[in-house]
Coordinates of C-alpha atoms in Angstrom, one line a residue:
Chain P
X497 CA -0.8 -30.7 -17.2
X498 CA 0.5 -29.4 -14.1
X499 CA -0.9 -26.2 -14.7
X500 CA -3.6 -27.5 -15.5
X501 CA -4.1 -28.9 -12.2
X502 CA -2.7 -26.0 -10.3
X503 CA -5.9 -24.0 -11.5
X504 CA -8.5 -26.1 -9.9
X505 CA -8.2 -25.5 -6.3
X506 CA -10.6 -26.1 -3.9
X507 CA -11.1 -23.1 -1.9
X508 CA -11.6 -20.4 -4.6
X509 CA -14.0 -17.5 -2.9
X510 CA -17.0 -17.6 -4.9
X511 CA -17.5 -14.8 -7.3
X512 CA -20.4 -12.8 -4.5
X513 CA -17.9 -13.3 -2.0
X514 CA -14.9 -11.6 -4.3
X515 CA -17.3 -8.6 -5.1
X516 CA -18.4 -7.7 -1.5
X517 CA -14.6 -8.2 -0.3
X518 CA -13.9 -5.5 -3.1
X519 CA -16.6 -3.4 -2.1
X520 CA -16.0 -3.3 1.6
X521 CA -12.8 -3.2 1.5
X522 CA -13.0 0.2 -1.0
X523 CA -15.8 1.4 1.6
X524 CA -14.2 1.1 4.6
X525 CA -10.6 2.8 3.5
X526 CA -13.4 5.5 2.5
X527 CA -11.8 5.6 -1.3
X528 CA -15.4 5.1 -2.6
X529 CA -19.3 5.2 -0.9
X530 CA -22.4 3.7 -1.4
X531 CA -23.4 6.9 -2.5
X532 CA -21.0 6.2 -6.0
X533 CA -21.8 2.9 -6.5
X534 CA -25.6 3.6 -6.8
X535 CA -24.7 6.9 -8.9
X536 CA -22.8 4.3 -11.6
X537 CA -26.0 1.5 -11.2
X538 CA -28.1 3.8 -11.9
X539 CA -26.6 5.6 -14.9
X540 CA -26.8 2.0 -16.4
X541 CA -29.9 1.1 -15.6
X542 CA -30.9 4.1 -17.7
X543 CA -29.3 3.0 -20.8
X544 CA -31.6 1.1 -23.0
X545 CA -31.7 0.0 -26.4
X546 CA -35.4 1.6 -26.5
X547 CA -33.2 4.8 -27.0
X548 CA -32.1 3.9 -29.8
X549 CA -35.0 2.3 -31.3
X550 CA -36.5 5.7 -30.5
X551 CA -33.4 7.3 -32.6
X552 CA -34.5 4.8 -35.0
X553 CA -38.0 5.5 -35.6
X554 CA -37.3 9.0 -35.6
X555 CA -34.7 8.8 -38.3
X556 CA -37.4 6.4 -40.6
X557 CA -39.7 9.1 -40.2
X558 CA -37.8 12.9 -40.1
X559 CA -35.6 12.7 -43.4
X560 CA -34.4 16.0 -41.9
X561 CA -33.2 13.7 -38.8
X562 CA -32.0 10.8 -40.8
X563 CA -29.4 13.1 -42.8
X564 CA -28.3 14.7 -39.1
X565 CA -28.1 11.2 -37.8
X566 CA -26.1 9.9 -40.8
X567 CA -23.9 12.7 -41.2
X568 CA -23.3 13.4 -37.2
X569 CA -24.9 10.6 -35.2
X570 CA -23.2 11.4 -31.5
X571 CA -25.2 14.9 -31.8
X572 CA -28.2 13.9 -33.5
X573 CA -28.5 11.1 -30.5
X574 CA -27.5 13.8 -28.3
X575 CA -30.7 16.1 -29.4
X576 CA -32.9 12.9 -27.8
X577 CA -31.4 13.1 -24.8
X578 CA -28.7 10.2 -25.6
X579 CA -24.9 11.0 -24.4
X580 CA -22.6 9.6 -22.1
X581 CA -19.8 7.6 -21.4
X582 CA -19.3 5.3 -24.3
X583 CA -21.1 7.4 -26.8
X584 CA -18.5 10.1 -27.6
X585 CA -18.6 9.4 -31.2
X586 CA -21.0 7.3 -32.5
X587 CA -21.6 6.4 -36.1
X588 CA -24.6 5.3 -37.1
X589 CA -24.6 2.8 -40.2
X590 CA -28.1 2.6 -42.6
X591 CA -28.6 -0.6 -43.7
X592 CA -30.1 -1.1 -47.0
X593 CA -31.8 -3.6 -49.2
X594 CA -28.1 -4.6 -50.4
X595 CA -26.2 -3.9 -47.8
X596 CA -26.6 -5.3 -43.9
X597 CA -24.8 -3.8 -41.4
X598 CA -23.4 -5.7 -37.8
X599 CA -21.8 -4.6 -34.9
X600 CA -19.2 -6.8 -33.1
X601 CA -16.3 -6.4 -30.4
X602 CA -13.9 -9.1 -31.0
X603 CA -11.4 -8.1 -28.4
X604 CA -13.9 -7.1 -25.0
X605 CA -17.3 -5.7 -24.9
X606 CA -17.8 -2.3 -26.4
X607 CA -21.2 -0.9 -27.4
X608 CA -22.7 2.7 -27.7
X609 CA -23.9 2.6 -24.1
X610 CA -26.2 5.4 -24.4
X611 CA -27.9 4.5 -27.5
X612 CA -27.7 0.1 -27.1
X613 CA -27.4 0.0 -23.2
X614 CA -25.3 -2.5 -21.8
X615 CA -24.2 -5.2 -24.1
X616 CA -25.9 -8.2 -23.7
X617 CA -24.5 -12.0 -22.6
X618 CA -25.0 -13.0 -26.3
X619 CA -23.1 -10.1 -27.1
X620 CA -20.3 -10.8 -24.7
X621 CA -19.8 -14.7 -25.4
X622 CA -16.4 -16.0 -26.9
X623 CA -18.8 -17.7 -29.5
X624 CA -19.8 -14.2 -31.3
X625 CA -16.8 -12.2 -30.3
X626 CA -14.8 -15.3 -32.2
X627 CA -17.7 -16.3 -34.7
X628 CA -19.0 -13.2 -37.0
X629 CA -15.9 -11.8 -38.0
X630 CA -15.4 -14.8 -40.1
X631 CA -18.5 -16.5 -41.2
X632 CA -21.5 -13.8 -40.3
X633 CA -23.9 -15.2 -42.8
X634 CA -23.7 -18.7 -40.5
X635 CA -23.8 -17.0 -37.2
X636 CA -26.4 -14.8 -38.8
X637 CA -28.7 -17.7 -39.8
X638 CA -28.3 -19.4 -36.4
X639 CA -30.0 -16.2 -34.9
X640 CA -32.7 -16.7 -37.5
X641 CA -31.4 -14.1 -40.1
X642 CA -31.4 -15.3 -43.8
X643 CA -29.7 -12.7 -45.8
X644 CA -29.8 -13.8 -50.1
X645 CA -25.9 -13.7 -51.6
X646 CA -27.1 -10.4 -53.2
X647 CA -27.0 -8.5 -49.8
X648 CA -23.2 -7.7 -48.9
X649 CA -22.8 -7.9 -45.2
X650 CA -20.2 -5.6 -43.3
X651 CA -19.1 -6.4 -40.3
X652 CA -17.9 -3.3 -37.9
X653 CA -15.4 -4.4 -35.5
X654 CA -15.1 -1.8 -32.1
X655 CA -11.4 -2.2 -32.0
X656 CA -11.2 1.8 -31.0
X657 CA -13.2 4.3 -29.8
X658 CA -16.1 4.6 -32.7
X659 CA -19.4 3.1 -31.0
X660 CA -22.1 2.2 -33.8
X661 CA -25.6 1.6 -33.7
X662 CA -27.4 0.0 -36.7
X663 CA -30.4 1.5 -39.0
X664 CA -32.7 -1.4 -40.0
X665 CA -34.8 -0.8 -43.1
X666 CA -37.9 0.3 -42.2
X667 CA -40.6 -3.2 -42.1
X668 CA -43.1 -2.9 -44.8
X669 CA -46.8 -2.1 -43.7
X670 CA -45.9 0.4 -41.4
X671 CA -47.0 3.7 -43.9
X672 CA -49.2 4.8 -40.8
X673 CA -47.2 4.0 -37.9
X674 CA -46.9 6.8 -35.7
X675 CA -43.1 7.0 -34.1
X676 CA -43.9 5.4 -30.9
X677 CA -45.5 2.8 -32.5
X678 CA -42.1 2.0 -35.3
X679 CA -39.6 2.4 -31.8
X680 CA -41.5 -0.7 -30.3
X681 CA -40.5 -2.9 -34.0
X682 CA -36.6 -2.1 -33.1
X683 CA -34.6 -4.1 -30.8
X684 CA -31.4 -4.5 -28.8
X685 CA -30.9 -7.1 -31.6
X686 CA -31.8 -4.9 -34.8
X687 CA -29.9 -2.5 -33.0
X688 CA -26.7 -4.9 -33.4
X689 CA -27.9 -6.3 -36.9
X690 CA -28.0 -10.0 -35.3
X691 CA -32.0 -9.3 -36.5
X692 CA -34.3 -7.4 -38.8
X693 CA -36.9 -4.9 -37.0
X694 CA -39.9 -6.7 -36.2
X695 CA -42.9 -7.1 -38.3
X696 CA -46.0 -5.1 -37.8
X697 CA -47.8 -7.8 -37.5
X698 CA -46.0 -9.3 -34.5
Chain K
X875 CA -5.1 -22.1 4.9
X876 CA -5.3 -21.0 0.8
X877 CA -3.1 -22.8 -1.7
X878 CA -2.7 -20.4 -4.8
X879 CA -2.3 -21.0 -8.3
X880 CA 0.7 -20.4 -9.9
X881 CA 0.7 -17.3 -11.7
X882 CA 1.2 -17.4 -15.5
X883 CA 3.9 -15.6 -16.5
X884 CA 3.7 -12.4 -18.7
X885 CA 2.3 -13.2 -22.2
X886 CA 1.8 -11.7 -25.7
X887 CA -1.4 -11.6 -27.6
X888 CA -3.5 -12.7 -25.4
X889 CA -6.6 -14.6 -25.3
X890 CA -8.8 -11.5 -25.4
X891 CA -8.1 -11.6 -29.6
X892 CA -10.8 -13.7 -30.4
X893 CA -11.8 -12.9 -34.0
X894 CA -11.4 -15.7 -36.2
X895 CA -11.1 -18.4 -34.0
X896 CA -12.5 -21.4 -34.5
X897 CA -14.1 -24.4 -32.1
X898 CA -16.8 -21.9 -30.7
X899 CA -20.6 -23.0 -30.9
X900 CA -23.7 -21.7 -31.3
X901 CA -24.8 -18.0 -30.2
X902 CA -28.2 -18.0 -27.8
X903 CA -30.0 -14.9 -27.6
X904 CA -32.2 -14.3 -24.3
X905 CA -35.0 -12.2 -25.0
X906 CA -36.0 -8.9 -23.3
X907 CA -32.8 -9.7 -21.4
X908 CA -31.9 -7.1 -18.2
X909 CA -29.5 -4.9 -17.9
X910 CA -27.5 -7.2 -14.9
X911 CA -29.3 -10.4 -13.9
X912 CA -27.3 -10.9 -10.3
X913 CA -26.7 -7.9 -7.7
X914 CA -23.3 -8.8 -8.0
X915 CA -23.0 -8.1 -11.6
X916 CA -24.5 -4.2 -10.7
X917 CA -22.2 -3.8 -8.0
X918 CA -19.3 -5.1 -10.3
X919 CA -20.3 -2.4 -13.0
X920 CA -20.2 0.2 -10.8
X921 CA -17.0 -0.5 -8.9
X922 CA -15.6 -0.6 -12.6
X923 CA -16.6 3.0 -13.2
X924 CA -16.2 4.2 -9.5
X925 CA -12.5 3.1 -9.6
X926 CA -11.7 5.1 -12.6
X927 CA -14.1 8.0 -12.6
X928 CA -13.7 8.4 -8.8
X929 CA -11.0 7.2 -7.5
X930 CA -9.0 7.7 -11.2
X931 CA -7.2 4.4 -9.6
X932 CA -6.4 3.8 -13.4
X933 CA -7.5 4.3 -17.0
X934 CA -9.9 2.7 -19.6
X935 CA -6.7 1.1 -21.5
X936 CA -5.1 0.2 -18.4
X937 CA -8.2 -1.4 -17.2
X938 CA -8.9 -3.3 -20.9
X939 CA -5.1 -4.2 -20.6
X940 CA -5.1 -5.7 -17.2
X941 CA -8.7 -8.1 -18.2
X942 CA -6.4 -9.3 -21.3
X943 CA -3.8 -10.4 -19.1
X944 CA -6.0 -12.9 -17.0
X945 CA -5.0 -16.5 -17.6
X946 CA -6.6 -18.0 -20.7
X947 CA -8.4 -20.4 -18.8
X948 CA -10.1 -18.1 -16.4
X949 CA -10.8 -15.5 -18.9
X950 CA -12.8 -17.9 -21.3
X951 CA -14.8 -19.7 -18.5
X952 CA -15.1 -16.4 -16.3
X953 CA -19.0 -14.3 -17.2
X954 CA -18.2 -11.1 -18.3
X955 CA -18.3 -10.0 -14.9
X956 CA -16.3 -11.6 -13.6
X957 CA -13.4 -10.4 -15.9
X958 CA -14.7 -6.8 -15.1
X959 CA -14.0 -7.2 -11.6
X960 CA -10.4 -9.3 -12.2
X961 CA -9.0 -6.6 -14.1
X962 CA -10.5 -4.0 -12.0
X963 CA -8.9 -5.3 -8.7
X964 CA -6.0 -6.8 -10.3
X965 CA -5.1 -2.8 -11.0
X966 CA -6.0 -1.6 -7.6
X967 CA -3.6 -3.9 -6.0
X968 CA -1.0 -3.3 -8.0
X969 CA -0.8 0.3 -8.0
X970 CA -1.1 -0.6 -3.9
X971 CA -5.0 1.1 -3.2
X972 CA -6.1 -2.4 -1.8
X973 CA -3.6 -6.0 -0.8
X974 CA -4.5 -9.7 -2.1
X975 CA -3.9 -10.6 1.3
X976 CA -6.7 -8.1 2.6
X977 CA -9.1 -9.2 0.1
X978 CA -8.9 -12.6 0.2
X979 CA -9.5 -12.5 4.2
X980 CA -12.3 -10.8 3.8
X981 CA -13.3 -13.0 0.9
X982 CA -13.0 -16.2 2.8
X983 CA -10.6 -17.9 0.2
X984 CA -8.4 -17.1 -3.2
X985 CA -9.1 -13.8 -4.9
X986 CA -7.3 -15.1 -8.8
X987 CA -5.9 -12.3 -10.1
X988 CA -4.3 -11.0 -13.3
X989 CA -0.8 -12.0 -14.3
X990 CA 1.8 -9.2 -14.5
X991 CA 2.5 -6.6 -17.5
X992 CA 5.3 -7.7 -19.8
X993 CA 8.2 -6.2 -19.1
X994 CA 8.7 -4.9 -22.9
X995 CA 5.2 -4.3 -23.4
X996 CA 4.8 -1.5 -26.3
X997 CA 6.0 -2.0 -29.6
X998 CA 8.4 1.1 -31.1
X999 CA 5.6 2.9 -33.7
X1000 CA 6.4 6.5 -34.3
X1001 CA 4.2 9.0 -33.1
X1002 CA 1.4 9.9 -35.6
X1003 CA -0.3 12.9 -34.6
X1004 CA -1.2 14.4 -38.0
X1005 CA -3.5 12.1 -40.5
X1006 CA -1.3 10.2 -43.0
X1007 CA -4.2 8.3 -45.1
X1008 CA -7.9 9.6 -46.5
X1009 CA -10.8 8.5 -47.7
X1010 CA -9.7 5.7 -50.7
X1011 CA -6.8 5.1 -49.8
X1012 CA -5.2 1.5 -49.8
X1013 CA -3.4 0.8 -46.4
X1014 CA -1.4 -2.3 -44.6
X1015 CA -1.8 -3.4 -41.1
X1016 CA 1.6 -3.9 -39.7
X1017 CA 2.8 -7.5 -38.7
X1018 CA 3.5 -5.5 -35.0
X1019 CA 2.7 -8.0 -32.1
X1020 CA 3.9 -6.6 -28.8
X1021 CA 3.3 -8.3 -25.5
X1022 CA 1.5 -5.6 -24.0
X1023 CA -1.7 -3.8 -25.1
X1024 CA -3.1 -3.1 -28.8
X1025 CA -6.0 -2.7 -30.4
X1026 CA -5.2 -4.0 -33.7
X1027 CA -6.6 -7.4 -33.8
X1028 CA -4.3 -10.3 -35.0
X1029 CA -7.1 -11.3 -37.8
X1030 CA -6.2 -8.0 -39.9
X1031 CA -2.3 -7.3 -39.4
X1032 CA -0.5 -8.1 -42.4
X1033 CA -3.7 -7.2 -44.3
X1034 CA -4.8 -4.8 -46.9
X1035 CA -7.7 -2.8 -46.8
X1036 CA -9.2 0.5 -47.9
X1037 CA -9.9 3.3 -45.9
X1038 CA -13.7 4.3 -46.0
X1039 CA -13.8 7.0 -42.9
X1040 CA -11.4 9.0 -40.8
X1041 CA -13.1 9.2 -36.9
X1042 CA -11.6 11.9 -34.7
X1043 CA -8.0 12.0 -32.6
X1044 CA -8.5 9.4 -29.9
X1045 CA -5.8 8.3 -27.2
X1046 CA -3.3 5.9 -28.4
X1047 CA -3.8 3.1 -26.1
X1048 CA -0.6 0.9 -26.6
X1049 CA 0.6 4.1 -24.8
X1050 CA -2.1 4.5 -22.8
X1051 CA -2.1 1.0 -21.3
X1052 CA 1.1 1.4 -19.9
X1053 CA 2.3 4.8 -18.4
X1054 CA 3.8 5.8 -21.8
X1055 CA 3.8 8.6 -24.2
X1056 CA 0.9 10.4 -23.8
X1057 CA -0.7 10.9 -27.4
X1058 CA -4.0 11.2 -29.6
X1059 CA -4.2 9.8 -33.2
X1060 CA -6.8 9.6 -35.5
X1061 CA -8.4 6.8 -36.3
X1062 CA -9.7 4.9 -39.6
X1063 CA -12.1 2.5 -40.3
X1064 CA -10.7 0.4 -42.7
X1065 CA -12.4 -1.8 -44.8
X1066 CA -10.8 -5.6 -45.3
X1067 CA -12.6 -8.0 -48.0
X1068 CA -13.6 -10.9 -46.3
X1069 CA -12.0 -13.2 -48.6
X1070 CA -8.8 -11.5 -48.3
X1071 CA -9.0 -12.2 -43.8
X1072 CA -10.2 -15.7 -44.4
X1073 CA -8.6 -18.2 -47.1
X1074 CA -12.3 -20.3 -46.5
X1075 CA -14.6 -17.7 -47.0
X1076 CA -16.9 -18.4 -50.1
X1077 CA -17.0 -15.7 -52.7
X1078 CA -19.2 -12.9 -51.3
X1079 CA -19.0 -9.0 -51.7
X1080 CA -19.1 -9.3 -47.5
X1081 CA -16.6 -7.4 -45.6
X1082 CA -14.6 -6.3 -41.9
X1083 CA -14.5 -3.1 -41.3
X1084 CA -11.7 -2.5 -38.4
X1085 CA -11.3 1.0 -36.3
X1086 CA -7.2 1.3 -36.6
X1087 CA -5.1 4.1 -35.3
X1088 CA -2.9 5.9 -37.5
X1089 CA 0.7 4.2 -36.0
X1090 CA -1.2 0.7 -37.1
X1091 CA -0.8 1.5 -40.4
X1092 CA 1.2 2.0 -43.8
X1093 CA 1.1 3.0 -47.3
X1094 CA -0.2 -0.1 -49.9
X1095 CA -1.0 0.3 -53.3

């Protein structure tokens, strides 16, 4: 109880006040500049799950692709264009009509950077971290994924330095999509298996 | 004038381990959401890299190590960036870059930091730097639960499973984490029935498949 009551002080500096002490106090010693900050802002800003969608669609449509992808995926996303940090070695899992794959990271954050971008809140939350390890078909169908008892469901924990990325089966009706057109069904979400690729029709 | 919390004291498996814990609700999903959604979450992000990449202040397993060690508390009501920039300063003021005083001046108020490392923090595992297991084969997750870093989480020690991949030689980070042996290991992905990690689990063919360096492991049949 006390500590309880030690941890709720009044005059805590607010979390924008902690992160520009940090960052001018860095500055001004000259250990870092605005220069590297922007460098690292940047490099995330440019990590996107529509990279990997765009691995994705390439993969549904290049078998030649799929069997790089499957069998190397950190150089097949590296032909793209898609390398950096958090993508040394990525594995990329195919789902299939009896198997569905999904990613989680129990113990942080981790995620193929390159290929997902940043990981999202949802991503982050206790809730998942603590949730799909032990009952994904509830936290699935919570997120609006209903999965029959004949589908097995594997669930990849990122305990080391593997990052995955997940192949969704390719949404039926899509015969004539051109590859632009299947990288705009695949989301951060499909990406993470919390969701099926979208629909044509959507 | 700043009162501060009393620090928590060193502790062992932390609450970082999450997997399998219950009480948790439901998981929303924010569409089209952006990479940050407050400046202060960008500049966070990139202080985290600049600090190892430029400065080389510390490294990755140091800085996963010193986020585990905030108190429980903090860490579960904290946003994710939040414990990015706790365990990120926690490090550069105790390898002396930067003082709590210093900050917390300039911050107008208290700066909550990490608690300390434990003073016995690596559990004794021998040094696997050859592969022991393949493809097939049945392994254990030892009952090892040291008070400083690990990546095994606490849902699969004790457990069987079967090895379906060997990844490449990565760092050893219970090592890593804490100025020890430098070493690389490979690791496995290991496949655990779910039924086998959770006693309440409904018969399923579903499955955990954990990343798990070599030293982790041993023989079952």
């Amino acid at each position: 109880m006390s500590e309880q009551n030690d941890r709720q002080t009044q005059n805590d500096a607010s979390i924008e006040e902690r992160v520009a002490a940090t960052r001018a106090a860095l500055i001004d010693a000259g250990r870092i500049t605005e220069a590297d900050l922007e460098h690292f802002a940047h490099m995330a800003e440019d990590w996107k799950p529509e990279n990997g969608a765009k691995v994705v669609a390439r993969a549904w449509t290049d078998p030649d692709f799929r069997a790089r992808l499957l069998e190397d995926a950190t150089s097949a996303c590296a032909e793209m264009g898609y390398a950096g940090p958090q993508g040394e070695y990525i594995v990329a899992l195919e789902d299939t009509p009896d198997r569905h794959n999904v990613i989680v990271c129990t113990q942080c954050s981790c995620t193929a950077w390159p290929v997902l971008g940043l990981p999202p809140d949802w991503y982050k939350s206790p809730a998942y971290r603590a949730r799909v390890v032990r009952e994904p078909r509830r936290v699935l169908s919570e997120m609006g994924l209903e999965l029959s008892d004949e589908v097995a469901v594997r669930v990849w924990e990122t305990s080391a330095e593997t990052r995955y990325m997940v192949i969704p089966l390719r949404p039926k009706g899509t015969q004539a999509f051109t590859e632009d057109a299947l990288a705009r069904l695949v989301t951060r979400e499909a990406l993470i298996g919390v969701a099926l690729a979208n629909p044509p029709t959507r | 004038m700043i009162t501060r919390r009393v620090k928590s004291g060193a502790h062992m498996d932390g609450i970082h381990d999450l997997g399998g814990t219950q009480g948790f609700g439901r998981i929303d999903v924010e569409a089209d959401e952006p990479t940050f959604h407050q400046p202060w979450q960008r500049t966070t992000f990139a202080l985290m890299m600049a600090t190892q990449i430029v400065m080389r202040s510390h490294n990755t397993d140091e800085y996963r190590h010193a986020i585990e060690r905030m108190h429980p508390a903090h860490y579960l009501l904290a946003d994710y960036y939040e414990r990015v920039l706790t365990g990120t300063v926690s490090l550069l003021v105790e390898k002396g870059h930067l003082s709590q005083a210093e900050l917390e001046q300039r911050a107008g108020g208290v700066f909550e930091l990490a608690g300390p490392v434990a003073e016995q923090p690596m559990a004794e595992l021998a040094p696997q730097v050859t592969p022991r297991f393949s493809v097939g084969d049945r392994v254990r997750v030892l009952t090892i639960s040291p008070a400083g870093h690990i990546r095994a989480p606490k849902f699969c020690r004790g457990h069987q499973g079967t090895v379906i991949h060997r990844a490449p030689r990565f760092r050893f980070p219970d090592t890593s984490a804490h100025d020890g042996e430098r070493r690389k290991e490979h690791t496995y992905h290991v496949e655990f029935a779910s039924t086998d990690l959770w006693s309440d689990e409904r018969v399923t063919n579903d499955s955990v498949i954990v990343d798990l360096w070599d030293s982790y492991l041993e023989a079952a049949s």
